[in-house]
Amino acid sequence: MIKNVTVVLDGQAGSCGKGKVCGYIAQRDNFAISTNNWSSNAGHTYVDNSGNKIIVSHLPMAMINKNTRLCINAGAIITPEILESELVKYKDIIGERKLYIHPRAMIIKEKHREEERAKIRSGSTFKGCGAALSEKIMRLPEIELVKDYYINFSDYTKSKIEITDTSIILNETQNNILVEGAQGADLDINYGLDYPNVTSRQCNSSQLLADAGLSPFKVKDIIMVIRPYPIRISNKTNLGVDIYSGDYAGSKEITWEDIKKRCNSDIDLEEYTTVTKKTRRVFEMNWDRLKYNVMINSPTQIALNFAQYIDWEAYRCTDYSKLPSKVKEFINKVENVTNVPVTIIGTGERNCDIIDLRCKN
């Protein structure tokens, strides 16, 4: 069996920069096909070399490679208006390509968002993803899968998408496939941090493959993306009430000002969530959780983003030999703790702000 699948997943609780990594390797490694199982409770960001941002919740980030075929698989949970807005916003990038969507991808409706706002009182973006997924699991007669909803899409969207069994597309190719994960291993409903402060489904490498209809025997690489200071979403919500979003397995919660001082940055580093626009909570690295997530996901490589948060002298560095000693020491510790090589190092927001140690091979 040909091993032609690369999986990219977040090794912590989200916002580790999967969009940057997927965008970079989509171009560097020239994947023939990319697929995802995303839902609209997470955003993915890519910044080109000129500083232009691409932010998506449904379209595969590999779309920036105009040779890559784009799929959304059966595990996806789709908000139609978000998908349609992304197809219009990025029509120049997509060009003449079609977006292939599995007929069993689930559709999110306003009633799903209302149900979550009324019932959920743990960390959530209240986008209706969990409610829609639970309805799909219950196999209720009133559910709408994307094959049922298709007639309601705009004429433009219908011209850009094709409803088809994407697992056949993926399994028939002998070319390289990219599986783009969402959210993070520490948000996994079964293996994540403190339940119920997790997401509504599994985020691990095995589930990403299952949602795409791919066998684990086809996997060539699993790239797990991490950051030196993991985050969780804000306790503040768009509901007008504060809801605790969970701790980090005992890791100390710190401030963005703490990180700014530690790395000697001359700019504010405070981050905001892509979906809710609230300030992210930030924590000390939890090495036990990192080892646990390596055990669950068996990555062949680790990508470390936000290396500049360790020492600001690393900002936009593109030469490993010029990295500050503090960053190299951190990388060595990651490799010693996990027994997995750090192959990609993100040193800034742009695509070019990266050190790719795979290029030495």
XYZ file of C-alpha atoms in Angstrom:
361
model
C 0.000 0.000 0.000
C 1.314 3.443 -0.933
C 2.022 5.712 2.028
C 1.017 9.099 0.666
C -0.912 10.788 3.508
C 0.373 13.593 5.732
C -1.732 14.577 8.749
C -1.323 17.978 10.409
C -2.870 18.416 13.851
C -2.643 20.759 16.801
C -0.805 19.155 19.726
C -2.276 21.421 22.403
C -5.566 23.316 22.859
C -5.725 25.095 19.537
C -4.204 28.242 18.027
C -0.797 26.658 17.525
C -0.571 27.886 13.946
C -1.829 24.914 11.935
C -2.926 27.317 9.211
C 0.628 28.582 8.825
C 2.057 25.061 8.700
C -0.591 23.733 6.285
C -0.167 26.732 4.007
C 3.600 26.406 4.031
C 3.816 22.672 3.354
C 0.995 22.845 0.808
C 3.335 24.938 -1.315
C 6.661 23.426 -0.293
C 5.546 19.798 -0.674
C 3.006 20.418 -3.461
C 0.159 18.186 -2.233
C -2.163 16.910 -4.946
C -5.216 16.838 -2.667
C -6.138 18.379 0.682
C -9.132 17.505 2.854
C -10.537 18.515 6.227
C -13.343 17.743 8.677
C -13.617 21.289 10.013
C -16.575 23.031 11.568
C -17.159 26.725 12.135
C -16.087 26.750 15.796
C -12.450 27.209 14.770
C -10.576 29.556 12.473
C -7.403 28.872 10.522
C -5.038 31.706 9.582
C -2.309 31.985 6.980
C -0.224 35.114 6.318
C 1.602 35.464 3.022
C 5.016 37.052 2.627
C 3.447 40.479 2.061
C 1.460 40.278 5.296
C -1.928 39.532 3.698
C -4.114 37.272 5.851
C -6.259 34.369 4.764
C -8.707 33.222 7.456
C -10.983 30.233 6.893
C -13.291 27.970 8.858
C -14.274 25.609 6.029
C -12.002 25.884 2.989
C -8.785 23.835 3.193
C -5.793 26.127 3.719
C -3.941 24.198 1.017
C -6.087 26.144 -1.448
C -3.211 28.635 -1.663
C -1.458 26.063 -3.832
C -3.448 26.423 -7.047
C -2.484 22.884 -8.093
C -4.097 21.270 -5.047
C -7.484 19.600 -5.347
C -9.796 20.621 -2.474
C -12.084 18.330 -0.476
C -14.297 18.580 2.596
C -14.912 15.148 4.048
C -17.817 13.396 5.750
C -16.734 14.469 9.240
C -17.233 18.164 8.497
C -19.994 20.246 10.102
C -20.804 23.132 7.771
C -22.359 26.534 8.369
C -23.652 27.334 4.854
C -23.341 31.112 5.062
C -19.710 30.841 6.199
C -18.818 28.419 3.428
C -20.495 30.637 0.841
C -18.754 33.776 2.097
C -15.361 32.059 1.936
C -15.970 30.834 -1.614
C -16.726 34.415 -2.673
C -13.944 36.056 -0.659
C -11.263 33.723 -1.965
C -12.597 33.144 -5.478
C -9.423 34.539 -7.048
C -7.317 32.014 -5.120
C -9.646 29.104 -5.875
C -9.872 30.035 -9.542
C -11.470 27.406 -11.752
C -11.157 24.640 -9.198
C -14.136 22.815 -7.709
C -14.618 22.129 -4.011
C -15.604 18.485 -3.500
C -17.830 17.871 -0.457
C -18.901 14.512 0.917
C -22.720 14.158 0.882
C -22.802 13.224 4.588
C -21.156 16.401 5.846
C -23.575 17.919 8.381
C -25.330 21.293 8.035
C -25.515 23.713 10.988
C -28.710 25.727 11.402
C -29.674 28.609 13.666
C -31.572 26.193 15.922
C -28.284 24.436 16.716
C -26.682 27.707 17.808
C -29.739 28.546 19.904
C -29.614 25.147 21.573
C -25.978 25.580 22.552
C -26.505 29.097 23.868
C -29.354 27.788 26.033
C -27.686 24.628 27.342
C -23.881 24.759 27.288
C -22.125 26.260 30.294
C -18.565 25.131 29.630
C -15.913 26.521 27.288
C -17.559 26.910 23.878
C -17.810 29.229 20.886
C -21.563 28.452 20.645
C -21.428 27.988 16.872
C -23.867 25.059 16.920
C -21.319 22.418 15.949
C -21.901 20.063 18.872
C -25.676 20.363 18.656
C -25.607 19.634 14.931
C -23.288 16.670 15.409
C -25.472 15.214 18.158
C -28.483 15.486 15.851
C -26.577 13.659 13.129
C -25.663 10.907 15.598
C -29.311 10.578 16.661
C -30.288 10.234 12.969
C -33.311 12.451 13.436
C -35.675 12.713 10.436
C -35.405 16.509 10.235
C -31.614 16.711 9.864
C -30.045 18.172 6.754
C -26.824 16.811 5.387
C -25.058 18.773 2.684
C -26.650 16.569 -0.002
C -30.086 17.627 1.300
C -29.175 21.301 1.657
C -27.496 21.625 -1.759
C -30.577 23.101 -3.453
C -30.511 26.045 -1.006
C -27.013 27.198 -1.905
C -26.608 30.250 -4.117
C -26.103 29.702 -7.822
C -22.458 30.716 -7.481
C -21.824 28.240 -4.678
C -23.523 25.448 -6.620
C -21.231 26.219 -9.546
C -18.152 25.879 -7.306
C -18.977 22.743 -5.313
C -19.567 19.137 -6.230
C -21.247 16.721 -3.829
C -19.436 13.421 -4.144
C -17.878 10.639 -2.103
C -14.562 12.280 -1.282
C -13.159 9.061 0.210
C -13.043 7.641 -3.327
C -11.108 10.671 -4.570
C -8.616 10.317 -1.722
C -8.142 6.577 -1.946
C -7.842 6.405 -5.717
C -4.916 8.819 -5.970
C -1.302 7.738 -5.705
C -0.199 11.334 -5.193
C 0.397 13.082 -1.871
C -2.613 13.903 0.328
C -2.788 16.470 3.121
C -5.301 15.946 5.955
C -5.774 19.257 7.790
C -6.875 18.945 11.417
C -8.864 21.430 13.496
C -8.870 22.626 17.116
C -6.382 20.620 19.231
C -5.502 17.374 20.964
C -6.105 18.919 24.379
C -9.687 19.704 23.320
C -10.464 16.110 22.316
C -13.754 15.031 23.919
C -12.267 11.708 25.052
C -8.565 12.406 25.554
C -8.423 16.152 26.089
C -8.189 18.261 29.221
C -10.842 18.630 31.914
C -14.259 17.441 30.683
C -16.662 19.165 29.946
C -14.303 21.988 28.967
C -13.477 20.293 25.686
C -14.921 20.294 22.184
C -17.747 18.103 20.893
C -15.658 15.464 19.156
C -12.259 13.822 18.801
C -9.336 15.830 17.405
C -6.631 13.147 17.300
C -4.771 11.821 14.276
C -6.727 8.550 14.161
C -10.058 10.372 14.040
C -8.856 12.776 11.362
C -8.033 9.800 9.167
C -11.340 8.080 9.964
C -13.336 11.189 9.080
C -11.545 11.314 5.724
C -12.174 7.633 5.021
C -8.442 6.870 4.980
C -6.623 3.883 6.423
C -3.792 4.502 8.935
C -1.679 2.213 6.751
C -1.589 5.025 4.169
C 0.082 7.505 6.546
C 3.513 8.794 5.636
C 3.848 11.583 8.213
C 1.979 13.051 11.161
C 3.038 16.610 11.947
C 1.991 17.818 15.393
C 2.040 21.604 15.799
C 2.793 23.121 19.211
C 3.665 26.438 20.807
C 5.886 27.249 23.828
C 3.004 28.705 25.853
C -0.293 26.854 25.228
C -3.570 28.751 25.267
C -7.222 28.246 26.083
C -10.183 30.350 24.986
C -11.350 33.268 27.105
C -13.740 32.875 30.027
C -15.638 35.811 28.532
C -18.275 34.911 25.961
C -20.585 36.573 23.485
C -23.522 35.525 25.666
C -22.974 38.357 28.118
C -21.905 35.962 30.889
C -18.528 34.600 31.922
C -18.085 30.843 31.546
C -15.001 29.025 32.817
C -13.138 27.464 29.899
C -10.964 25.103 31.943
C -7.421 24.887 33.298
C -4.322 23.302 31.757
C -3.770 20.157 33.794
C -2.246 22.136 36.626
C -0.042 24.439 34.563
C 0.174 27.971 35.903
C -1.884 30.562 34.048
C 0.285 33.537 33.152
C -0.245 36.832 31.317
C 0.763 38.110 27.911
C 2.758 40.767 29.742
C 4.742 37.959 31.419
C 5.640 36.525 28.014
C 6.528 39.958 26.642
C 9.012 40.471 29.492
C 10.476 36.975 29.248
C 11.239 37.206 25.542
C 12.197 40.919 25.631
C 9.641 41.878 23.019
C 9.154 45.556 22.274
C 5.541 45.044 21.166
C 2.410 43.803 22.906
C 1.798 40.093 22.318
C -1.801 39.729 23.476
C -3.697 37.308 21.232
C -7.376 37.128 20.369
C -9.388 34.110 19.243
C -10.183 33.982 15.521
C -13.868 33.140 16.065
C -14.967 34.988 19.227
C -12.393 37.843 19.129
C -11.820 37.454 22.890
C -8.415 37.535 24.599
C -6.852 34.086 24.821
C -5.793 32.727 28.192
C -2.168 31.578 28.262
C -0.284 29.015 30.371
C 3.155 27.630 31.138
C 4.182 24.697 28.970
C 2.835 21.409 30.319
C 5.411 18.754 29.490
C 3.297 15.883 30.812
C 0.427 16.840 28.503
C 2.855 17.103 25.599
C 4.116 13.570 26.251
C 0.527 12.341 26.570
C -0.531 13.881 23.264
C 2.518 12.392 21.546
C 1.461 9.005 22.922
C -2.096 9.409 21.562
C -1.160 10.816 18.153
C 2.234 9.217 17.339
C 3.630 12.187 15.390
C 6.625 11.609 13.160
C 7.519 15.322 13.317
C 6.827 18.323 15.520
C 6.363 21.868 14.238
C 7.117 24.562 16.831
C 5.449 27.892 16.145
C 5.861 31.171 18.068
C 9.559 30.486 18.718
C 9.951 34.258 19.127
C 7.950 34.029 22.359
C 10.944 32.267 23.876
C 13.393 34.965 22.758
C 12.384 37.892 20.552
C 15.776 37.741 18.838
C 14.292 34.748 16.993
C 11.599 36.904 15.352
C 11.577 36.252 11.600
C 14.781 34.253 11.779
C 15.179 31.840 8.836
C 18.543 30.263 9.727
C 18.735 27.650 12.479
C 22.350 28.525 13.243
C 21.261 32.084 14.077
C 18.521 31.114 16.525
C 19.098 32.337 20.091
C 20.428 29.714 22.497
C 17.216 29.863 24.566
C 15.198 28.731 21.552
C 17.628 25.932 20.706
C 17.531 24.743 24.318
C 13.738 24.679 24.224
C 13.765 22.683 20.986
C 16.232 20.218 22.500
C 13.955 19.762 25.499
C 10.934 19.135 23.251
C 12.873 16.463 21.388
C 14.198 14.866 24.582
C 10.759 14.791 26.231
C 8.899 13.456 23.187
C 11.583 11.535 21.296
C 10.199 13.209 18.143
C 12.252 15.558 15.946
C 11.322 19.225 15.645
C 11.503 19.760 11.902
C 9.620 23.021 11.324
C 10.157 26.171 13.393
C 7.854 29.162 12.974
C 9.489 32.450 13.940
C 6.845 34.935 12.837
C 3.428 35.265 11.296
C 4.406 35.271 7.602
C 4.882 32.201 5.417
C 8.566 33.021 4.993
C 9.159 33.323 8.750
C 10.046 29.681 9.067
C 12.969 27.309 9.428
C 12.434 23.986 7.683
C 14.989 21.458 8.891
C 13.540 18.869 6.506
C 15.237 20.782 3.691
C 18.601 19.464 4.892
C 17.621 15.934 3.897
